[in-house]
Every structure is written in structure tokens, then in C-alpha cells.
mmCIF file of C-alpha atoms in Angstrom:
data_model
loop_
_atom_site.group_PDB
_atom_site.id
_atom_site.type_symbol
_atom_site.label_atom_id
_atom_site.label_comp_id
_atom_site.label_asym_id
_atom_site.label_seq_id
_atom_site.Cartn_x
_atom_site.Cartn_y
_atom_site.Cartn_z
ATOM 1 C CA UNK A 1 152.949 154.853 85.149
ATOM 2 C CA UNK A 2 153.091 151.719 87.270
ATOM 3 C CA UNK A 3 149.672 152.559 88.762
ATOM 4 C CA UNK A 4 148.152 152.811 85.291
ATOM 5 C CA UNK A 5 149.571 149.391 84.420
ATOM 6 C CA UNK A 6 148.164 147.863 87.599
ATOM 7 C CA UNK A 7 144.743 149.429 86.986
ATOM 8 C CA UNK A 8 144.858 148.259 83.388
ATOM 9 C CA UNK A 9 145.733 144.702 84.418
ATOM 10 C CA UNK A 10 143.001 144.648 87.061
ATOM 11 C CA UNK A 11 140.469 145.969 84.542
ATOM 12 C CA UNK A 12 141.572 143.337 82.018
ATOM 13 C CA UNK A 13 141.257 140.573 84.632
ATOM 14 C CA UNK A 14 137.771 141.775 85.585
ATOM 15 C CA UNK A 15 136.777 141.983 81.915
ATOM 16 C CA UNK A 16 138.057 138.468 81.286
ATOM 17 C CA UNK A 17 136.269 137.204 84.429
ATOM 18 C CA UNK A 18 132.957 138.798 83.385
ATOM 19 C CA UNK A 19 133.377 137.358 79.914
ATOM 20 C CA UNK A 20 134.109 133.908 81.340
ATOM 21 C CA UNK A 21 131.146 134.068 83.727
ATOM 22 C CA UNK A 22 128.842 135.029 80.874
ATOM 23 C CA UNK A 23 130.234 132.269 78.673
ATOM 24 C CA UNK A 24 130.075 129.693 81.502
ATOM 25 C CA UNK A 25 126.518 130.639 82.408
ATOM 26 C CA UNK A 26 125.344 130.366 78.797
ATOM 27 C CA UNK A 27 127.122 127.086 78.095
ATOM 28 C CA UNK A 28 126.874 125.493 81.549
ATOM 29 C CA UNK A 29 124.134 123.060 80.458
ATOM 30 C CA UNK A 30 123.377 121.918 84.013
ATOM 31 C CA UNK A 31 122.208 118.324 84.381
ATOM 32 C CA UNK A 32 119.699 118.450 87.210
ATOM 33 C CA UNK A 33 117.929 115.525 88.824
ATOM 34 C CA UNK A 34 115.392 115.349 91.637
ATOM 35 C CA UNK A 35 114.519 112.455 93.924
ATOM 36 C CA UNK A 36 112.564 111.892 97.107
ATOM 37 C CA UNK A 37 114.650 112.251 100.248
ATOM 38 C CA UNK A 38 113.532 111.456 103.782
ATOM 39 C CA UNK A 39 109.746 111.237 104.053
ATOM 40 C CA UNK A 40 107.807 111.193 107.310
ATOM 41 C CA UNK A 41 104.378 112.185 108.550
ATOM 42 C CA UNK A 42 105.726 115.635 109.420
ATOM 43 C CA UNK A 43 107.866 116.501 106.406
ATOM 44 C CA UNK A 44 108.892 115.487 102.903
ATOM 45 C CA UNK A 45 112.324 116.084 101.422
ATOM 46 C CA UNK A 46 113.033 116.590 97.733
ATOM 47 C CA UNK A 47 116.734 116.277 96.928
ATOM 48 C CA UNK A 48 117.920 118.119 93.821
ATOM 49 C CA UNK A 49 121.438 117.494 92.543
ATOM 50 C CA UNK A 50 123.207 118.739 89.453
ATOM 51 C CA UNK A 51 126.395 119.035 87.495
ATOM 52 C CA UNK A 52 127.629 121.754 85.131
ATOM 53 C CA UNK A 53 130.150 121.609 82.309
ATOM 54 C CA UNK A 54 132.434 124.103 84.049
ATOM 55 C CA UNK A 55 132.515 126.101 87.299
ATOM 56 C CA UNK A 56 130.856 129.525 87.230
ATOM 57 C CA UNK A 57 133.472 131.253 89.439
ATOM 58 C CA UNK A 58 130.707 133.356 91.003
ATOM 59 C CA UNK A 59 130.354 133.188 94.813
ATOM 60 C CA UNK A 60 126.658 132.867 95.708
ATOM 61 C CA UNK A 61 125.191 132.294 99.164
ATOM 62 C CA UNK A 62 121.566 131.391 99.812
ATOM 63 C CA UNK A 63 120.133 132.631 103.097
ATOM 64 C CA UNK A 64 116.508 131.726 102.492
ATOM 65 C CA UNK A 65 114.346 130.149 99.814
ATOM 66 C CA UNK A 66 110.749 129.666 100.838
ATOM 67 C CA UNK A 67 107.702 128.557 98.863
ATOM 68 C CA UNK A 68 104.289 129.795 99.982
ATOM 69 C CA UNK A 69 100.913 128.511 98.850
ATOM 70 C CA UNK A 70 97.687 130.325 99.707
ATOM 71 C CA UNK A 71 99.656 132.599 102.087
ATOM 72 C CA UNK A 72 101.112 129.696 104.095
ATOM 73 C CA UNK A 73 104.808 128.662 103.908
ATOM 74 C CA UNK A 74 104.754 125.061 102.711
ATOM 75 C CA UNK A 75 108.393 124.404 101.768
ATOM 76 C CA UNK A 76 111.887 125.806 102.215
ATOM 77 C CA UNK A 77 115.427 124.969 101.188
ATOM 78 C CA UNK A 78 117.134 123.394 104.199
ATOM 79 C CA UNK A 79 120.417 122.555 102.482
ATOM 80 C CA UNK A 80 122.267 124.345 99.686
ATOM 81 C CA UNK A 81 125.549 123.018 98.313
ATOM 82 C CA UNK A 82 127.345 125.231 95.816
ATOM 83 C CA UNK A 83 130.921 126.322 95.277
ATOM 84 C CA UNK A 84 132.173 128.879 92.777
ATOM 85 C CA UNK A 85 135.072 126.528 91.954
ATOM 86 C CA UNK A 86 133.029 123.335 91.613
ATOM 87 C CA UNK A 87 130.852 121.953 88.840
ATOM 88 C CA UNK A 88 128.579 120.185 91.326
ATOM 89 C CA UNK A 89 125.563 121.705 93.042
ATOM 90 C CA UNK A 90 122.690 120.453 95.131
ATOM 91 C CA UNK A 91 119.950 121.397 97.538
ATOM 92 C CA UNK A 92 117.274 119.863 99.729
ATOM 93 C CA UNK A 93 113.727 121.234 99.587
ATOM 94 C CA UNK A 94 111.758 120.321 102.728
ATOM 95 C CA UNK A 95 107.955 120.344 102.624
ATOM 96 C CA UNK A 96 105.967 120.781 105.833
ATOM 97 C CA UNK A 97 103.150 118.269 105.321
ATOM 98 C CA UNK A 98 100.772 119.780 107.872
ATOM 99 C CA UNK A 99 101.280 123.278 106.502
ATOM 100 C CA UNK A 100 100.548 121.916 103.042
ATOM 101 C CA UNK A 101 97.196 120.591 104.307
ATOM 102 C CA UNK A 102 96.455 123.984 105.886
ATOM 103 C CA UNK A 103 97.349 125.699 102.604
ATOM 104 C CA UNK A 104 94.967 123.437 100.674
ATOM 105 C CA UNK A 105 92.171 124.320 103.099
ATOM 106 C CA UNK A 106 92.970 128.020 102.665
ATOM 107 C CA UNK A 107 92.889 127.552 98.906
ATOM 108 C CA UNK A 108 89.464 125.896 99.036
ATOM 109 C CA UNK A 109 88.200 128.531 101.472
ATOM 110 C CA UNK A 110 89.176 131.186 98.923
ATOM 111 C CA UNK A 111 86.992 129.695 96.198
ATOM 112 C CA UNK A 112 89.837 127.564 94.794
ATOM 113 C CA UNK A 113 91.933 130.609 94.056
ATOM 114 C CA UNK A 114 95.324 131.464 95.476
ATOM 115 C CA UNK A 115 98.930 132.358 94.861
ATOM 116 C CA UNK A 116 102.130 130.369 94.768
ATOM 117 C CA UNK A 117 105.040 132.535 95.894
ATOM 118 C CA UNK A 118 108.776 131.869 95.817
ATOM 119 C CA UNK A 119 110.840 134.057 98.130
ATOM 120 C CA UNK A 120 114.623 134.101 97.628
ATOM 121 C CA UNK A 121 117.143 135.869 99.839
ATOM 122 C CA UNK A 122 120.894 135.602 99.369
ATOM 123 C CA UNK A 123 124.106 137.348 98.391
ATOM 124 C CA UNK A 124 126.134 137.576 95.205
ATOM 125 C CA UNK A 125 129.909 138.005 95.487
ATOM 126 C CA UNK A 126 129.467 138.040 99.267
ATOM 127 C CA UNK A 127 128.023 141.559 99.281
ATOM 128 C CA UNK A 128 125.381 142.156 96.599
ATOM 129 C CA UNK A 129 121.950 141.287 98.037
ATOM 130 C CA UNK A 130 119.632 138.948 96.138
ATOM 131 C CA UNK A 131 115.971 139.691 96.835
ATOM 132 C CA UNK A 132 113.455 137.903 94.634
ATOM 133 C CA UNK A 133 109.726 137.600 95.222
ATOM 134 C CA UNK A 134 108.074 135.593 92.475
ATOM 135 C CA UNK A 135 104.315 135.118 92.550
ATOM 136 C CA UNK A 136 101.886 133.243 90.341
ATOM 137 C CA UNK A 137 98.100 133.060 90.673
ATOM 138 C CA UNK A 138 96.410 129.672 90.267
ATOM 139 C CA UNK A 139 92.737 128.697 90.049
ATOM 140 C CA UNK A 140 92.688 124.939 89.465
ATOM 141 C CA UNK A 141 89.353 123.269 90.274
ATOM 142 C CA UNK A 142 90.629 120.442 92.483
ATOM 143 C CA UNK A 143 87.151 119.235 93.478
ATOM 144 C CA UNK A 144 86.322 118.490 89.846
ATOM 145 C CA UNK A 145 88.673 115.493 90.019
ATOM 146 C CA UNK A 146 86.474 113.801 92.643
ATOM 147 C CA UNK A 147 83.638 111.640 91.354
ATOM 148 C CA UNK A 148 82.049 108.476 92.766
ATOM 149 C CA UNK A 149 79.882 106.173 90.634
ATOM 150 C CA UNK A 150 78.353 102.741 91.276
ATOM 151 C CA UNK A 151 76.201 100.299 89.343
ATOM 152 C CA UNK A 152 72.827 98.973 90.473
ATOM 153 C CA UNK A 153 72.708 95.662 92.387
ATOM 154 C CA UNK A 154 69.974 93.107 93.029
ATOM 155 C CA UNK A 155 68.844 92.244 96.563
ATOM 156 C CA UNK A 156 65.897 90.588 98.319
ATOM 157 C CA UNK A 157 66.227 87.626 96.010
ATOM 158 C CA UNK A 158 66.324 89.728 92.886
ATOM 159 C CA UNK A 159 62.937 91.339 93.504
ATOM 160 C CA UNK A 160 64.470 94.799 93.972
ATOM 161 C CA UNK A 161 67.392 96.580 92.355
ATOM 162 C CA UNK A 162 69.330 99.139 94.322
ATOM 163 C CA UNK A 163 69.639 102.634 92.835
ATOM 164 C CA UNK A 164 72.681 103.289 90.673
ATOM 165 C CA UNK A 165 75.005 106.149 91.588
ATOM 166 C CA UNK A 166 75.543 107.911 88.264
ATOM 167 C CA UNK A 167 77.434 111.040 89.292
ATOM 168 C CA UNK A 168 78.936 112.841 92.270
ATOM 169 C CA UNK A 169 79.683 116.564 92.339
ATOM 170 C CA UNK A 170 81.489 118.079 95.330
ATOM 171 C CA UNK A 171 81.134 121.595 96.752
ATOM 172 C CA UNK A 172 83.307 123.134 99.460
ATOM 173 C CA UNK A 173 81.521 123.902 102.745
ATOM 174 C CA UNK A 174 84.279 125.114 105.084
ATOM 175 C CA UNK A 175 85.805 123.543 108.199
ATOM 176 C CA UNK A 176 84.372 121.984 111.331
ATOM 177 C CA UNK A 177 86.305 120.661 114.353
ATOM 178 C CA UNK A 178 89.522 119.981 112.462
ATOM 179 C CA UNK A 179 87.782 118.471 109.468
ATOM 180 C CA UNK A 180 87.412 119.828 105.950
ATOM 181 C CA UNK A 181 83.722 119.779 105.010
ATOM 182 C CA UNK A 182 82.382 119.078 101.533
ATOM 183 C CA UNK A 183 78.871 118.538 100.252
ATOM 184 C CA UNK A 184 78.650 115.608 97.837
ATOM 185 C CA UNK A 185 75.692 115.917 95.462
ATOM 186 C CA UNK A 186 75.071 112.261 94.593
ATOM 187 C CA UNK A 187 72.742 111.702 91.661
ATOM 188 C CA UNK A 188 70.919 108.352 91.854
ATOM 189 C CA UNK A 189 68.911 106.430 89.263
ATOM 190 C CA UNK A 190 66.101 104.039 90.241
ATOM 191 C CA UNK A 191 65.861 101.148 87.708
ATOM 192 C CA UNK A 192 62.732 99.705 89.380
ATOM 193 C CA UNK A 193 59.174 100.221 88.141
ATOM 194 C CA UNK A 194 58.183 101.553 91.555
ATOM 195 C CA UNK A 195 59.493 104.438 93.689
ATOM 196 C CA UNK A 196 62.344 103.803 96.136
ATOM 197 C CA UNK A 197 62.321 105.779 99.421
ATOM 198 C CA UNK A 198 65.926 106.305 100.545
ATOM 199 C CA UNK A 199 66.208 106.977 104.269
ATOM 200 C CA UNK A 200 69.959 107.543 104.321
ATOM 201 C CA UNK A 201 73.127 107.314 102.272
ATOM 202 C CA UNK A 202 76.446 107.029 104.090
ATOM 203 C CA UNK A 203 80.028 106.190 103.233
ATOM 204 C CA UNK A 204 83.518 105.751 104.648
ATOM 205 C CA UNK A 205 86.638 106.397 102.564
ATOM 206 C CA UNK A 206 90.059 104.864 103.149
ATOM 207 C CA UNK A 207 93.520 105.349 101.664
ATOM 208 C CA UNK A 208 96.228 102.799 102.368
ATOM 209 C CA UNK A 209 93.906 101.385 105.016
ATOM 210 C CA UNK A 210 93.624 104.716 106.859
ATOM 211 C CA UNK A 211 90.186 106.236 107.283
ATOM 212 C CA UNK A 212 90.409 109.667 105.697
ATOM 213 C CA UNK A 213 86.778 110.689 105.144
ATOM 214 C CA UNK A 214 83.186 109.834 105.979
ATOM 215 C CA UNK A 215 79.744 111.222 105.263
ATOM 216 C CA UNK A 216 75.987 110.796 105.493
ATOM 217 C CA UNK A 217 72.786 112.524 104.420
ATOM 218 C CA UNK A 218 70.805 114.794 106.709
ATOM 219 C CA UNK A 219 67.489 113.797 105.167
ATOM 220 C CA UNK A 220 66.244 111.131 102.794
ATOM 221 C CA UNK A 221 64.388 111.333 99.503
ATOM 222 C CA UNK A 222 62.151 109.310 97.222
ATOM 223 C CA UNK A 223 63.548 108.265 93.859
ATOM 224 C CA UNK A 224 60.695 107.963 91.349
ATOM 225 C CA UNK A 225 60.214 104.790 89.325
ATOM 226 C CA UNK A 226 62.803 104.686 86.533
ATOM 227 C CA UNK A 227 63.742 108.205 87.497
ATOM 228 C CA UNK A 228 66.455 110.286 89.155
ATOM 229 C CA UNK A 229 66.988 112.072 92.460
ATOM 230 C CA UNK A 230 69.936 113.830 94.069
ATOM 231 C CA UNK A 231 71.026 113.321 97.663
ATOM 232 C CA UNK A 232 73.201 115.908 99.388
ATOM 233 C CA UNK A 233 75.752 114.091 101.524
ATOM 234 C CA UNK A 234 77.749 115.956 104.169
ATOM 235 C CA UNK A 235 81.347 114.809 103.719
ATOM 236 C CA UNK A 236 84.063 115.198 106.357
ATOM 237 C CA UNK A 237 87.750 114.864 105.483
ATOM 238 C CA UNK A 238 89.939 114.080 108.491
ATOM 239 C CA UNK A 239 92.742 116.614 108.081
ATOM 240 C CA UNK A 240 94.980 114.990 110.697
ATOM 241 C CA UNK A 241 95.002 111.739 108.678
ATOM 242 C CA UNK A 242 96.223 113.307 105.431
ATOM 243 C CA UNK A 243 99.949 113.699 106.305
ATOM 244 C CA UNK A 244 100.205 109.973 107.094
ATOM 245 C CA UNK A 245 98.326 109.093 103.914
ATOM 246 C CA UNK A 246 100.751 111.286 101.966
ATOM 247 C CA UNK A 247 103.789 109.677 103.625
ATOM 248 C CA UNK A 248 102.628 106.175 102.706
ATOM 249 C CA UNK A 249 101.702 107.322 99.185
ATOM 250 C CA UNK A 250 105.233 108.612 98.486
ATOM 251 C CA UNK A 251 106.950 105.624 100.114
ATOM 252 C CA UNK A 252 104.842 103.297 97.953
ATOM 253 C CA UNK A 253 106.177 104.808 94.736
ATOM 254 C CA UNK A 254 103.482 107.529 94.544
ATOM 255 C CA UNK A 255 100.720 104.945 94.427
ATOM 256 C CA UNK A 256 97.748 104.455 96.764
ATOM 257 C CA UNK A 257 94.671 102.286 96.815
ATOM 258 C CA UNK A 258 91.548 104.326 97.599
ATOM 259 C CA UNK A 259 88.370 102.589 98.809
ATOM 260 C CA UNK A 260 84.964 104.076 99.532
ATOM 261 C CA UNK A 261 82.271 101.873 101.110
ATOM 262 C CA UNK A 262 78.869 103.375 100.228
ATOM 263 C CA UNK A 263 75.669 102.252 101.989
ATOM 264 C CA UNK A 264 71.983 102.938 101.327
ATOM 265 C CA UNK A 265 69.112 102.548 103.798
ATOM 266 C CA UNK A 266 66.038 101.786 101.649
ATOM 267 C CA UNK A 267 62.397 101.520 102.721
ATOM 268 C CA UNK A 268 60.879 98.691 100.663
ATOM 269 C CA UNK A 269 58.459 95.825 101.295
ATOM 270 C CA UNK A 270 57.506 97.109 104.714
ATOM 271 C CA UNK A 271 61.000 97.390 106.169
ATOM 272 C CA UNK A 272 64.273 99.302 106.139
ATOM 273 C CA UNK A 273 67.025 97.448 104.306
ATOM 274 C CA UNK A 274 70.655 98.467 104.531
ATOM 275 C CA UNK A 275 72.318 97.864 101.164
ATOM 276 C CA UNK A 276 76.024 98.113 100.492
ATOM 277 C CA UNK A 277 75.808 100.012 97.241
ATOM 278 C CA UNK A 278 79.451 99.493 96.411
ATOM 279 C CA UNK A 279 82.995 99.250 97.635
ATOM 280 C CA UNK A 280 84.373 101.749 95.177
ATOM 281 C CA UNK A 281 88.092 101.091 94.720
ATOM 282 C CA UNK A 282 90.610 102.907 92.622
ATOM 283 C CA UNK A 283 94.376 103.037 92.422
ATOM 284 C CA UNK A 284 95.594 106.623 92.533
ATOM 285 C CA UNK A 285 99.031 107.060 91.003
ATOM 286 C CA UNK A 286 100.830 110.379 90.710
ATOM 287 C CA UNK A 287 104.005 111.259 88.817
ATOM 288 C CA UNK A 288 105.167 114.298 90.771
ATOM 289 C CA UNK A 289 108.850 113.374 90.666
ATOM 290 C CA UNK A 290 108.726 112.519 86.963
ATOM 291 C CA UNK A 291 107.091 115.848 86.161
ATOM 292 C CA UNK A 292 109.616 117.689 88.335
ATOM 293 C CA UNK A 293 112.511 116.042 86.497
ATOM 294 C CA UNK A 294 110.947 116.887 83.144
ATOM 295 C CA UNK A 295 110.715 120.513 84.277
ATOM 296 C CA UNK A 296 114.364 120.495 85.414
ATOM 297 C CA UNK A 297 115.478 118.962 82.127
ATOM 298 C CA UNK A 298 113.702 121.720 80.223
ATOM 299 C CA UNK A 299 116.028 124.246 81.901
ATOM 300 C CA UNK A 300 119.002 123.063 79.835
#
């Protein structure tokens, strides 16, 4: 008889615990917030902290949480703070900056198609294994966001106008000696009433004062009078410079000043004239942390 009472009490306790856990999970309304942690050239930390209305009373341990992009691990949880008896929780997500660059190259090499995978390994109640492998395919055209333009300028005392750069379209061309290679198709307009032979177009690009890319044409072209021509410019992105550029971008409040100095070598009036077509400058501002917090808030 006593055994039946004990079993009944234990069953009732378990039933009440399951009911509480379900109620707590549904009504927890976690308030989550993300912020940048330590940022260096090698790695970037994202610190996520939160608070719930009541403790869940469910022991959970996290052995591994890894994020992969284009088949390369780019981030993992390096710190996980959770207690079944506490309403507070937190974790630190650490991004490997160099692996992220490698993943981007892999993504471009695959025709701007790839997968984002989240791998979770842990234990529930100290014994029940947690094995989650979440995968999502993405195909965002990142190169479509790149576009240089520049207006025509007068030189040689106003007798000649330099061609205007009206559009730039980038294509991926692989890797070469630690550099990502793009081909920039630069469409030029000649406002003069006579043809303009262009011997070369070259440029250097900087972010936060760090040289991150350069390029030049392999052969020139002739732009017809009041007409158009397209120059194909081999563009080299210095992969080793990108982690430092990223570090400075985050530390500057997710804001960077990008500058591209574009030069033309033009054959006119019996000589070759080097013209600085433009110093194209633009402030690039991202809102990664704001978007992440909006996503976390939507989980309530």
C-alpha cells in the first residue's frame, strides 16, 4: 500500500513538474539582447544575454553549437551560461574572421550559392541527447551590390573631357595567390565629338585607410565620339586585409569610409595623359547588431 502511495506521489510530482515546465516555457517571454564583445583581427565576439519571467527547472547542457557557411565553420558558442533554477541566461558566439573570408570565397566559387548550417549538440536532463542539424540554402547575389560610377571631368585646359564611368558590373573569376579575383565590366561614355583611345584603366580601393583591392585592364579600347565602350578590369581583393578592415568597421560603430581612386591613361593630342577619373568615396554603414536584436525580440 505504501509503495502505491509513493509511486502515486512521484507520478503527481512529475506531472506537476511537466505542467510547470510547459507553462514556464510558454509564458517565459525571454528578453534577449545582443551586443558586440571583444573584436580583433582574428575573431569577433557577439554576446547574447537574456532574462525570463521564471526559471524553467529543466537542466540543459550545451556541448557544441557551431555555425557553418559554405561548408566552413565560421562561428561557435564559446560560453554558455544557463541554470535550471535561474531566470538569467547568456552565451558568447565567437566568429573566426579568417574562416568567414574563406567561406565567402567558397560561396562565390559555388556561383553565389551555399548553405548556412547550425549544428547543436547537448544534453537534456543530463542524459537525453540533443542533436540538431539545421540547414538553409541561400543564393544572395552579393556582387550586385558593387557598382562604381564617376562623372566626366575637363582637362588640358578644357579642350578635352574625360570619359564618364556610367556603370560597373562585377563577375567572379576565382582566386589567385591569396587574392579573390573579380572582373569589373566598366561601361564608359565619351562626351567628346571625337574618339578617345583609352590605353589603360586602373584603380586602388581602400577601407579605413587600408588597401583592400586594386585592378587594371589587360588591353585598351577606343571609345567612339559621343558613344560608349566597356573595359574589362581585372580586380584583385586582398583577402588577408579583410579581417583587419572588418575589425575596424565594427569598432567604429559598423561604419567605414570606402575610397576608390580610378585612373585613365588616354591617348589624345599626340601624347598619353594620365587622368584621375575620380576618387570615389562612400560611407558604408551596416546595422548587423540592430537586425540581430530585432530578430531576438521577435522570439518573444
